[in-house]
Coordinates of C-alpha atoms in Angstrom, one line a residue:
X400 CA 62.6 -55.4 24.1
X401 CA 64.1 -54.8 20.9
X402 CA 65.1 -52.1 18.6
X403 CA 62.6 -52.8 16.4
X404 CA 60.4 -52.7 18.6
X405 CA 61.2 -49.3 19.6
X406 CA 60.6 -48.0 16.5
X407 CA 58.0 -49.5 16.1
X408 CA 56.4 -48.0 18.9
X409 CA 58.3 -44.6 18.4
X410 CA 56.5 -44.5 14.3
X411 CA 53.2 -45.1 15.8
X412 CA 53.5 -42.1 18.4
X413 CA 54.7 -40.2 15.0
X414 CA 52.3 -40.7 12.8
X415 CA 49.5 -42.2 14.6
X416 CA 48.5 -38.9 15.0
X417 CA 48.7 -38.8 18.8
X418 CA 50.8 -35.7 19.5
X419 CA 54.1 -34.9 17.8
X420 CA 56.2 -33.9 20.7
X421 CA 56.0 -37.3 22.4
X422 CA 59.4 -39.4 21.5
X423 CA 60.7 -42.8 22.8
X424 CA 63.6 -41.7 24.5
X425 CA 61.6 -39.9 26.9
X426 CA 59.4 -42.8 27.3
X427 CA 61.2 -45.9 27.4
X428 CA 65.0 -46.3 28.6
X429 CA 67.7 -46.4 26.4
X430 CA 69.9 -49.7 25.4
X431 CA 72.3 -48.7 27.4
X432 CA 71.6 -48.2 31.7
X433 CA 74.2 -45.5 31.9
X434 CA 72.8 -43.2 29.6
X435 CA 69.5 -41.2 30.7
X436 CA 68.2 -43.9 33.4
X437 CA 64.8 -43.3 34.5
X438 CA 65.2 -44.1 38.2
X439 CA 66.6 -40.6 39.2
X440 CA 70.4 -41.6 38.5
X441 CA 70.5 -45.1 40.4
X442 CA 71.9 -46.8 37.7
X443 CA 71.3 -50.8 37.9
X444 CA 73.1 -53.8 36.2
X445 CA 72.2 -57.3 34.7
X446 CA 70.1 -59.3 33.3
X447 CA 67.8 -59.6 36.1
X448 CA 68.1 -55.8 36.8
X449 CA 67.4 -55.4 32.7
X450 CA 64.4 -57.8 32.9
X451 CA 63.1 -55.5 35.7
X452 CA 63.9 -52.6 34.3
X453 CA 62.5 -53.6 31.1
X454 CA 58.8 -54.5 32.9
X455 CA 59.1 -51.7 34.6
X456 CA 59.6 -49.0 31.7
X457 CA 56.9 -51.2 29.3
X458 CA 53.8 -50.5 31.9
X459 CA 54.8 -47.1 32.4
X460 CA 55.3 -45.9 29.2
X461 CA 51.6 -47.4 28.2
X462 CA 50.4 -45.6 31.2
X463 CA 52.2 -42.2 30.5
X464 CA 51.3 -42.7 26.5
X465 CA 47.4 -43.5 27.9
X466 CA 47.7 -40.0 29.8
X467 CA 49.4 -38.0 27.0
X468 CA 46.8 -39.1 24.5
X469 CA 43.7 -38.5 26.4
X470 CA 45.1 -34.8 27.3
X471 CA 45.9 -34.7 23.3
X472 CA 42.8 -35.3 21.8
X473 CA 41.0 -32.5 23.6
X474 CA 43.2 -30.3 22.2
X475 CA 43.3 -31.4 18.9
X476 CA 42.1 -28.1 16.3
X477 CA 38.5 -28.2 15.0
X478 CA 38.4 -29.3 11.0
X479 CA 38.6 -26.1 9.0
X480 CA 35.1 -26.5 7.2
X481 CA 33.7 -26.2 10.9
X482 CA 35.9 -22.9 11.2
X483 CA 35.0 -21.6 7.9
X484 CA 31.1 -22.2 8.6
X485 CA 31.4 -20.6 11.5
X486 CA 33.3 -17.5 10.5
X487 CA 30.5 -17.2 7.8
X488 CA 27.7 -16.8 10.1
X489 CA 29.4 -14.3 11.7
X490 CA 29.7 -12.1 8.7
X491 CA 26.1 -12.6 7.9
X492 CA 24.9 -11.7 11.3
X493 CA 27.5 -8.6 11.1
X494 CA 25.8 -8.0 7.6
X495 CA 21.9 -8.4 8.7
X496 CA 22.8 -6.1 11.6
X497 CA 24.4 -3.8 8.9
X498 CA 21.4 -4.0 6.8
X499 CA 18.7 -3.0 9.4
X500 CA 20.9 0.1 10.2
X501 CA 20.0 1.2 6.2
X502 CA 16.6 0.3 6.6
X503 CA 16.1 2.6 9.5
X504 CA 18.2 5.1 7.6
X505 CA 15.9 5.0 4.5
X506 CA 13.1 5.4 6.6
X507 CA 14.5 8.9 8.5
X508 CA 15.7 9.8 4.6
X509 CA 12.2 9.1 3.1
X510 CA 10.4 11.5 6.4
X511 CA 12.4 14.2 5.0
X512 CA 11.9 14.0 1.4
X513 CA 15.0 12.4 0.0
X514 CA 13.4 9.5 -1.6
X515 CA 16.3 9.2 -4.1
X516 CA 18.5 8.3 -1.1
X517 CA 16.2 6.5 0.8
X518 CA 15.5 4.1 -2.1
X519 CA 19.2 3.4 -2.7
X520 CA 19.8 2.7 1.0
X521 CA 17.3 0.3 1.0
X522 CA 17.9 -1.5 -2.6
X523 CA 21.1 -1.9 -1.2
X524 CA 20.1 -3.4 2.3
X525 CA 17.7 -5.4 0.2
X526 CA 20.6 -7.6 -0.8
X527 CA 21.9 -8.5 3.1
X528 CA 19.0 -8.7 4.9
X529 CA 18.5 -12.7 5.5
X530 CA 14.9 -12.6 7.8
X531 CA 12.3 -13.3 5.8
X532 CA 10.4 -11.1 8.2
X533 CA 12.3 -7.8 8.1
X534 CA 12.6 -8.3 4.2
X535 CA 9.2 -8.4 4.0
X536 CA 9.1 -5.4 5.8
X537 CA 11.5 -3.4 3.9
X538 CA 10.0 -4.7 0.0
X539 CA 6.6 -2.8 1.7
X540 CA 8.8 0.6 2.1
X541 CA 10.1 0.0 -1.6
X542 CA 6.6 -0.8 -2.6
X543 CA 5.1 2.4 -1.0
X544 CA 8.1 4.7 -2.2
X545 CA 7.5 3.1 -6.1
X546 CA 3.3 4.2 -5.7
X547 CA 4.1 7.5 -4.8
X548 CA 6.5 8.1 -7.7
X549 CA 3.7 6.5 -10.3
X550 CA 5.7 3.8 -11.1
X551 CA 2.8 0.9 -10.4
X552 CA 4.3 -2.0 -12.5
X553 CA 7.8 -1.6 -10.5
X554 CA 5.5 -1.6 -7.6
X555 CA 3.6 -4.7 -8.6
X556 CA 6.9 -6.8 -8.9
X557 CA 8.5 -6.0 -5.1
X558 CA 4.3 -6.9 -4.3
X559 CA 4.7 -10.4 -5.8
X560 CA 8.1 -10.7 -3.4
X561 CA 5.9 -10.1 -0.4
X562 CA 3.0 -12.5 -1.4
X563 CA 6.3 -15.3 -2.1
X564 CA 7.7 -14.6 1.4
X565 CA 4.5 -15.4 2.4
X566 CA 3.8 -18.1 1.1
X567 CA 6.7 -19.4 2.2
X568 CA 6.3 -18.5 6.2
X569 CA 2.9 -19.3 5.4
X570 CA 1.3 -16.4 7.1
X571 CA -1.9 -15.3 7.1
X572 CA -1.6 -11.9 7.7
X573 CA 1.4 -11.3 5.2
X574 CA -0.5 -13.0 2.5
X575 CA -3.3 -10.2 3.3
X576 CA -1.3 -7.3 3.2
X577 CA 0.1 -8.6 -0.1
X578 CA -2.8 -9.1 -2.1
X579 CA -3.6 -5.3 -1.1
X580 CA -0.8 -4.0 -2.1
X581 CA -1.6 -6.0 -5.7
X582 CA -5.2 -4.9 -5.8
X583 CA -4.3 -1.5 -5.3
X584 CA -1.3 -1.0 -7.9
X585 CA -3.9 -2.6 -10.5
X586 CA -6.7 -0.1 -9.3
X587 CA -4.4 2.6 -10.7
X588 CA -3.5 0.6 -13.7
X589 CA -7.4 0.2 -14.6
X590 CA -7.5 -3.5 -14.0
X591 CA -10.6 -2.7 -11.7
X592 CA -11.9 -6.0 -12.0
X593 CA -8.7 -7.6 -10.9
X594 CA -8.1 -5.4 -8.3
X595 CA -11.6 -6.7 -6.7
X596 CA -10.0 -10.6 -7.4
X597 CA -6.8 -9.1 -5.3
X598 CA -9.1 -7.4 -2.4
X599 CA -11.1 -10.1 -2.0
X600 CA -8.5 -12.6 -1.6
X601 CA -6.8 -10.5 1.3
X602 CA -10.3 -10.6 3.1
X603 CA -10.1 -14.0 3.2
X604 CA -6.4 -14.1 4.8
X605 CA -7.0 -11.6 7.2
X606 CA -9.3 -10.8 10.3
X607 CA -12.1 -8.4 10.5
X608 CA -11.4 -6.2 12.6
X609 CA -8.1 -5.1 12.1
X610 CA -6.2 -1.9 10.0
X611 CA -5.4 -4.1 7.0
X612 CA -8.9 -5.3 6.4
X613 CA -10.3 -1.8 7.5
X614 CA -7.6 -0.5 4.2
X615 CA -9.1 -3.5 1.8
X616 CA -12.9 -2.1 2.3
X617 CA -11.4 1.3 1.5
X618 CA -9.5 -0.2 -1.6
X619 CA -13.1 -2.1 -2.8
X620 CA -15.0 1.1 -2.1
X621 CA -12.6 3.3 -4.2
X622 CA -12.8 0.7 -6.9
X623 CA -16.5 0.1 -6.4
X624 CA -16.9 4.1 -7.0
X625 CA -14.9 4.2 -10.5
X626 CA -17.0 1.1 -11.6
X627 CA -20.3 2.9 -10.6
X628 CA -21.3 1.3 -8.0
X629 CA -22.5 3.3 -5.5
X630 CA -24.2 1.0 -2.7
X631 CA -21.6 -1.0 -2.8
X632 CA -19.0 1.7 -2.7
X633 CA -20.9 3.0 0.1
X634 CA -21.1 -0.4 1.7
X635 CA -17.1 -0.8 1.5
X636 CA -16.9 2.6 3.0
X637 CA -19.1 2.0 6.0
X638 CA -17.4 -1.3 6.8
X639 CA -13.7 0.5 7.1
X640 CA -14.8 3.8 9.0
X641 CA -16.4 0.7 11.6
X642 CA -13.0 -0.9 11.7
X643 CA -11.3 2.9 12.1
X644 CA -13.3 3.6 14.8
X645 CA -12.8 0.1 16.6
X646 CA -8.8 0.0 16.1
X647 CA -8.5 4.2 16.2
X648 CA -6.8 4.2 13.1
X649 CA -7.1 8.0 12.2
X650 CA -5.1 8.0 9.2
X651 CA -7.9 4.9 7.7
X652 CA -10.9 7.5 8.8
X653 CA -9.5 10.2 7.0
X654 CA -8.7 7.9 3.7
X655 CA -12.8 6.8 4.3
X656 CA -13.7 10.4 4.6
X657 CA -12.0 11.6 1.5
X658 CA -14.1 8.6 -0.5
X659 CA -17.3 9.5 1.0
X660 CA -16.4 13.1 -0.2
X661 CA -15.6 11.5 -3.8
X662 CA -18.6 9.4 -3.6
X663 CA -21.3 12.8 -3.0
X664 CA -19.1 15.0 -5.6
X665 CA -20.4 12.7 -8.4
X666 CA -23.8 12.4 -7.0
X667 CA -23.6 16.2 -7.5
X668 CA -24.4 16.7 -4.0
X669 CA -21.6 19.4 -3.2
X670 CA -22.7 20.7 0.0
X671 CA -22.2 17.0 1.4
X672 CA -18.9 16.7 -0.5
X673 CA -17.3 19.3 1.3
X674 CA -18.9 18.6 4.8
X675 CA -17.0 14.6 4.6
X676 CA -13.6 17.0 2.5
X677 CA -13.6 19.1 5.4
X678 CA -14.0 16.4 7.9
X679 CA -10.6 14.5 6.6
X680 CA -8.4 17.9 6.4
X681 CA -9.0 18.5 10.0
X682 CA -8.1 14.8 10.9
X683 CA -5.1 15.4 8.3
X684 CA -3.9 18.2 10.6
X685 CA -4.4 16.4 13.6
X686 CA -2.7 12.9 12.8
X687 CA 1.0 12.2 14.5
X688 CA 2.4 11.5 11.4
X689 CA 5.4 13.2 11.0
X690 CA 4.5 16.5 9.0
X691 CA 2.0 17.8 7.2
X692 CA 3.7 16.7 4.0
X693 CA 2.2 13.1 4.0
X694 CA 0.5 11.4 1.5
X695 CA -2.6 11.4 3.7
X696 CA -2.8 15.7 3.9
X697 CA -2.3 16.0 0.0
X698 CA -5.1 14.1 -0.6
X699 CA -7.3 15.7 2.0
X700 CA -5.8 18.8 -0.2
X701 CA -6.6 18.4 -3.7
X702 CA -10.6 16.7 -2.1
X703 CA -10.8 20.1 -0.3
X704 CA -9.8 21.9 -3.7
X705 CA -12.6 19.8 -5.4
X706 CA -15.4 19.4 -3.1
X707 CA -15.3 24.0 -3.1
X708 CA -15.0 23.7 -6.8
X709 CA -17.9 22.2 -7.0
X710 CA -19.5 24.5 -4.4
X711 CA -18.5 27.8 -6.9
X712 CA -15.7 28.8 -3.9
X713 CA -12.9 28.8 -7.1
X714 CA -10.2 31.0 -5.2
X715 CA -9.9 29.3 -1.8
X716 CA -10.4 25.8 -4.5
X717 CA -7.2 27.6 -6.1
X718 CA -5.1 27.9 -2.9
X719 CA -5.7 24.0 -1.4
X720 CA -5.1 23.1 -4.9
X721 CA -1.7 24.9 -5.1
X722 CA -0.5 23.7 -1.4
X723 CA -1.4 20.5 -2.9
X724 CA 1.1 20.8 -5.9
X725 CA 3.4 22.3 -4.1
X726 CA 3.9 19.3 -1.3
X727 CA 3.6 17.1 -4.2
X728 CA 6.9 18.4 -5.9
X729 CA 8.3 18.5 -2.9
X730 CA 7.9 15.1 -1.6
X731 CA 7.6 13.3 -5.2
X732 CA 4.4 12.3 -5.3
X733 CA 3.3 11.9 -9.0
X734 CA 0.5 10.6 -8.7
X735 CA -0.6 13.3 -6.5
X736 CA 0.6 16.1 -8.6
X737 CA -1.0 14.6 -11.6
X738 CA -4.2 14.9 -9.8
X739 CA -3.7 17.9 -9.1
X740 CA -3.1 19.4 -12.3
X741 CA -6.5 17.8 -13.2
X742 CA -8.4 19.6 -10.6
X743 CA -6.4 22.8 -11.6
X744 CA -7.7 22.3 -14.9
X745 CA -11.3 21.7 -13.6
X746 CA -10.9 25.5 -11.5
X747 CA -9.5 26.6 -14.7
X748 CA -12.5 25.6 -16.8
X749 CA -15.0 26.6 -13.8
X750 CA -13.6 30.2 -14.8
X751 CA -14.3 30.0 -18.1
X752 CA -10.4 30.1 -18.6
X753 CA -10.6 27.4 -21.3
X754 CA -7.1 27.6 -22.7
X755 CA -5.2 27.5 -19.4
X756 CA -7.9 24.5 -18.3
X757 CA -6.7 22.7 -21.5
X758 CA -3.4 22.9 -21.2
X759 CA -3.4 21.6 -17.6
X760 CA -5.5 18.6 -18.9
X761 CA -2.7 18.2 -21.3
X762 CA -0.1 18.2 -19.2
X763 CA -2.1 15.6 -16.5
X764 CA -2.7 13.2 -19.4
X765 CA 1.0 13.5 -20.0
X766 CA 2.4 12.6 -17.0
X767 CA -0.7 10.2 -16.0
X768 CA 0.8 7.8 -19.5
X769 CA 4.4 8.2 -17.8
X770 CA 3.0 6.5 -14.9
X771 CA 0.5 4.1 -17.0
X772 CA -2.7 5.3 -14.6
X773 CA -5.3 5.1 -16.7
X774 CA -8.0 6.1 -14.4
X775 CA -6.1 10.2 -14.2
X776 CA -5.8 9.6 -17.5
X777 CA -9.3 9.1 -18.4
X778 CA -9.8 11.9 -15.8
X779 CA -8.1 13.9 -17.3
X780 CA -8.9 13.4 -21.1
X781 CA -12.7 13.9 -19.7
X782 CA -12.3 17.3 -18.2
X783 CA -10.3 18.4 -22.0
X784 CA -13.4 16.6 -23.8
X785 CA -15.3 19.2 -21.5
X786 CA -13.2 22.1 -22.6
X787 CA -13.7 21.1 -26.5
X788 CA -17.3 20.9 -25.7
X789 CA -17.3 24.2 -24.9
X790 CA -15.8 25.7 -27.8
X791 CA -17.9 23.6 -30.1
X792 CA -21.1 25.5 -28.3
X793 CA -19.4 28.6 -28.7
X794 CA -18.9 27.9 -32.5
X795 CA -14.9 28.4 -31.9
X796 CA -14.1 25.0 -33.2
X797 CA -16.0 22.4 -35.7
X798 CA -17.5 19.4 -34.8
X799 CA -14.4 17.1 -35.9
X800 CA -12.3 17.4 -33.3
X801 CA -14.6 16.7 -30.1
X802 CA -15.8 13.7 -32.1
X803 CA -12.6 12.3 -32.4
X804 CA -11.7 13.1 -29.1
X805 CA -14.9 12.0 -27.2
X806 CA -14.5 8.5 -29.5
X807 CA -11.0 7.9 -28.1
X808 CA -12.4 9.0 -24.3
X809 CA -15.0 6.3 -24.5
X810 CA -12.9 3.5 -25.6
X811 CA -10.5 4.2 -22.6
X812 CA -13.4 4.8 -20.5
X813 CA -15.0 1.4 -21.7
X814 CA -12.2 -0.8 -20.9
X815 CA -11.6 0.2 -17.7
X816 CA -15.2 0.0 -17.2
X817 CA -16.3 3.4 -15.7
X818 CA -20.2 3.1 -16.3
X819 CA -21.1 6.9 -15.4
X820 CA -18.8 8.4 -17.4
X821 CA -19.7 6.1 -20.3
X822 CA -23.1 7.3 -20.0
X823 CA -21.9 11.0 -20.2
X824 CA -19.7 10.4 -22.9
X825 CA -22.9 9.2 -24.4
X826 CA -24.8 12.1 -24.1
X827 CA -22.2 14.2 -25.2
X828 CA -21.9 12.3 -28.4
X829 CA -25.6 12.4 -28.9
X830 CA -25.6 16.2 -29.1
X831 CA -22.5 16.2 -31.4
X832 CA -24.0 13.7 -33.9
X833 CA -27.3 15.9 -33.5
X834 CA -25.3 19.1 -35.0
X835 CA -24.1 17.1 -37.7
X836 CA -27.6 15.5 -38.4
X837 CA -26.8 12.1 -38.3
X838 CA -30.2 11.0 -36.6
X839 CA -29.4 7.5 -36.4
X840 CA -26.0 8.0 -34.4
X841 CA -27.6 10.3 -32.0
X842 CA -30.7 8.1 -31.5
X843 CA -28.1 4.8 -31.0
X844 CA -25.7 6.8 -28.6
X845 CA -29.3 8.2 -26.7
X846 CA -30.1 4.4 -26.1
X847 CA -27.2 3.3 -25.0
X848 CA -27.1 6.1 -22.6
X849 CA -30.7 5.3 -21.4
X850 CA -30.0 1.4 -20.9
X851 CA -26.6 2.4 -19.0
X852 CA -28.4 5.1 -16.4
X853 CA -30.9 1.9 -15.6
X854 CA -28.2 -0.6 -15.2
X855 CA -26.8 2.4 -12.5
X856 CA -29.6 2.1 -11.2
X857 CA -29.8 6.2 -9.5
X858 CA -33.3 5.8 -8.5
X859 CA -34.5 7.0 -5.0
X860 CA -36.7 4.0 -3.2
X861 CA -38.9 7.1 -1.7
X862 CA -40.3 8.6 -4.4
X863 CA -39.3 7.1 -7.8
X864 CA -36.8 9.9 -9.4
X865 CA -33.5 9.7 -10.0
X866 CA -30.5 11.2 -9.1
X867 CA -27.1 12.1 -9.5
X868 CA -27.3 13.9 -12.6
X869 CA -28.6 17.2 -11.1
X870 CA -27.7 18.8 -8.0
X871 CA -29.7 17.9 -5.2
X872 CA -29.6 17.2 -1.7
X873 CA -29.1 13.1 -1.0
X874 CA -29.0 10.7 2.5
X875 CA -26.8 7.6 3.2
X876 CA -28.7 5.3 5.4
X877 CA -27.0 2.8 7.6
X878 CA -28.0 -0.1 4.9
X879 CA -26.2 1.4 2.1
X880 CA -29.3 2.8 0.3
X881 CA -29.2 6.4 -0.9
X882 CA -32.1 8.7 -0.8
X883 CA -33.6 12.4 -1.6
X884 CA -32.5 14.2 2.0
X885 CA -36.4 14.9 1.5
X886 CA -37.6 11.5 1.2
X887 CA -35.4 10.0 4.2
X888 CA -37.1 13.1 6.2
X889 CA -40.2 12.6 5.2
X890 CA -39.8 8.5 6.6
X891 CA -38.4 9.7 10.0
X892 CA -41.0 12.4 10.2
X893 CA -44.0 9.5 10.4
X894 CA -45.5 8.6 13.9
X895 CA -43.7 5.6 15.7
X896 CA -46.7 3.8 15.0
X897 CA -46.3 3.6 11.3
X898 CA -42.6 1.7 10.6
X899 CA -40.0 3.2 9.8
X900 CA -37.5 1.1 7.3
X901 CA -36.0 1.8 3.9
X902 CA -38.0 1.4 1.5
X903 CA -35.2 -0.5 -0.9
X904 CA -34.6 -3.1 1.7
X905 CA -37.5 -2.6 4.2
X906 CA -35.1 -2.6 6.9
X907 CA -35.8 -0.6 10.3
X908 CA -34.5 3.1 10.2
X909 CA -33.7 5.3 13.3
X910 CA -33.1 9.0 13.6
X911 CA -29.4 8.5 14.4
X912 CA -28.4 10.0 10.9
X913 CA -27.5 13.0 9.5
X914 CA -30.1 14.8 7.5
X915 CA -29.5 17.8 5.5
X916 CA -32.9 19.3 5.8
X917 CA -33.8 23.1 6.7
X918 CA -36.9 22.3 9.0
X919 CA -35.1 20.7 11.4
X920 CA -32.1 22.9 12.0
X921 CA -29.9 19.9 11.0
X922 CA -30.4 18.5 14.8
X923 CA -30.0 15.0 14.2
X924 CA -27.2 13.5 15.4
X925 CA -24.7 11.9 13.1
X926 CA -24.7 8.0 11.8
X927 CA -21.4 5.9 11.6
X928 CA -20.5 8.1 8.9
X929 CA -22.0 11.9 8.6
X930 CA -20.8 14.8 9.6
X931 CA -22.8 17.4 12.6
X932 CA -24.1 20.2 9.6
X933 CA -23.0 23.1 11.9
X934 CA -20.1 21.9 13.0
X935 CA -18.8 20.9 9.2
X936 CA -20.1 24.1 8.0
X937 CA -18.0 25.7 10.9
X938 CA -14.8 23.6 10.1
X939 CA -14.9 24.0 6.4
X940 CA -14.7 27.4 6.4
X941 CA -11.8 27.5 9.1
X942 CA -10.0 24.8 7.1
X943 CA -10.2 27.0 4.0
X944 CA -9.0 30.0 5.8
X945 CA -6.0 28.4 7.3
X946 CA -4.3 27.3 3.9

């Protein structure tokens, strides 16, 4: 073997990239038999002991170099990008795990009222969180926390993330909960009609028995009662008190409650009003739900404070009303405490304190622009129309100013499409034209007002009459009809010969509702919705001396 040979061999060990500490002179012998022989010392001479040496030394150095380089290339380092890769998922995992720690954080931050903190906690976390799931999750926290401060469009953009997500996982159920949290930020916007477009499409995404679609009846009852429409609201209603009662869902029966108690108050049936009011404050003090600040008891609150308003009980109306306020400063509801300055108003007014009652209207239509919900706003603006009504009868002011104010009310009314209270601004009009004797204004404002109460159509099936614009006594029957508590007595009280249906839809009726009717001691048993008389009677007036 030669020299070259050698080096050859010794620049391919080099820089083949075998292994850098493998060198020829510990593979091969060198030139020269005395120096470093490879036989232990034995040192051998000539050419015949070369030639033997030299075999000798060329299979065992490919044998030792076959050795060294299979025990090389196992421990040859991994490429950096695989390194780098790696050492980023890490720190994304560390970072998720990080970010899940905030959310729960936010979550015990938000129970106790520091919504300022919980909110950056979770805007923050927002940014790490890499599972779609659990950032689903946490945009509904942000979306919740934005609805209670009155901030719906900031609401209605982390509601458009959701549906995205799930669209992306393509999810059925996430898709439903999406489109309810849209349809109800545009309820309290005033986009009433889209809000239905919303609810409808989160029926179709979800099942039919579960809490979500039990909370999308509620939100198309609720909207169904600002448009006027009462069956239907009442429909809605029944179909989510079913889905409470199949999935216990508490919190949903008390939200279904509180609209059946919204529902009676403008049917001017108070007594019933404050039967379904009562009914959701006691479930308000009963729910595991942290404390008795939640959303859920404030609105139970301010429907107790409204439902003995309209019952004349104006100091114990007073007292739920200022609890009300009171958690809703506290916990930074401001939607709530808008609401609740309107019902202040309204006890205000019922006292005949108009000034006080017109500044609280003033300061609800205030703070219900901040916020951009137009339904308190036109709420409110209706109850300060009252006000100026009633200084116009008591010759205090002229004639201009409610006629202004009543013109503006019914264009906000009209576009968000609030049929009854068109129809009262109507009348209202009419009388105010009247006084300044413009005939032919009263006369149009008169018809318009007759057309929209038959549209409504607030007639009972028993015997003919309307209602809902005086106080009376009414029935929910298990279709969704309304009647005179007289007239659904009256059916029930026939002999099981005759039949006994509804008389709007002819279907079959059975005693198993609640009937608010002196001759029969209020016996009946309750349908899927109505209250025991006694026992409401008994509950309402513990609830209103417990506050």
């Amino acid at each position: 073997m030669s020299w070259e040979s050698l080096n050859s061999h010794h620049d391919f060990i080099r820089y083949g990239g075998v292994s850098h500490q493998l060198s020829a002179t510990r593979l091969l012998s060198s030139p020269e038999g005395s120096r470093n022989p490879l036989d232990g010392g034995v040192s051998i001479g000539g050419a015949g002991a070369m030639e033997h040496h030299q075999s000798w030394t060329w299979g065992d150095s490919f044998s030792s170099l076959h050795r060294d380089t299979a025990y090389t290339e196992v421990r040859n380092p991994r490429p950096a990008y695989f390194t780098w890769s790696c050492f980023r998922g890490c720190r994304a995992r560390i970072h998720h795990s990080i970010a899940k720690r905030k959310v729960e954080q936010g979550v015990k931050l938000y129970n106790q009222h520091k919504q300022q903190q919980a909110v950056r906690k979770w805007k923050s976390a927002l940014k790490a969180i890499r599972k779609r799931e659990d950032k689903f999750e946490l945009l509904g926290y942000l979306y919740q926390a934005y609805m209670d401060w009155g901030k719906y469009r900031d609401a209605l953009e982390f509601a458009h993330k959701q549906l995205y997500i799930s669209e992306e996982l393509d999810n059925p159920n996430m898709r439903a909960e999406s489109y309810l949290n849209l349809a109800r930020a545009h309820q309290r916007l005033g986009g009433l009609e889209r809000a239905l477009a919303y609810a409808r499409h989160s029926l179709y995404n979800d099942c039919e028995q579960c809490a979500t679609a039990g909370h999308v009846h509620l939100t198309v009852g609720s909207v169904y009662l600002e448009l006027a429409g009462f069956n239907k609201a009442l429909d809605s209603f029944q179909h989510a008190h079913r889905i409470a009662q199949a999935v216990h869902d508490n919190a949903l029966e008390l939200q279904v409650y509180v609209g059946l108690s919204e529902l009676f108050s403008r049917l001017q049936d108070a007594d019933k009003s404050a039967r379904y009011a009562s009914k959701a404050y006691d479930l308000s003090r009963s729910l595991q739900l942290g404390d008795l600040n939640s959303r859920h008891h404030r609105a139970a609150l301010l429907q107790m404070a409204s439902a003995l308003r309209k019952q004349g009980e104006l100091g114990d109306a007073h007292d739920y009303c200022s609890e009300a306020t009171r958690l809703a400063l506290v916990s930074g509801d401001q939607a709530t405490y808008a609401r609740s300055i309107r019902i202040m108003g309204d006890i205000y007014r019922k006292k005949q304190d108009i000034n006080k009652a017109f500044r609280q209207y003033e300061t609800a239509m205030g703070s219900a622009a901040a916020m951009g919900d137009r339904v308190i706003q036109m709420e409110s603006m209706d109850g300060a129309a009252r006000c100026l009504e009633a200084l116009r009868l008591q010759h205090k002011i002229c004639n201009c100013r409610p006629l202004e104010f009543n013109t503006r009310l019914l264009e906000v009314a009209s576009s968000v499409g609030a049929k009854l209270l068109v129809r009262t601004i109507r009348m209202r009009l009419s009388k105010i034209y009247h006084s300044l004797g413009d005939e032919d204004q009263k006369q149009h404002h008169e018809r318009v007002a007759t057309r929209l109460q038959q549209d409504l159509d607030l007639t009972c099936g028993g015997c003919g009459s309307p209602y809902g614009i005086e106080g009376d006594s009414l029935e929910a029957l298990p279709c969704a009809h309304i009647l005179h508590a007289r007239c659904a007595y009256d059916i029930l009280r026939r002999n099981k010969k005759k039949k006994r249906s509804c008389p709007d839809c002819d279907k079959a009726m059975n005693s198993r509702l609640y009937l608010n009717c002196n001759d029969y001691n209020n016996t009946y048993s309750p349908v899927a919705l109505s209250v025991c008389s006694s026992e409401s009677h008994c509950e309402s007036h513990q609830a209103t001396s417990s506050v």
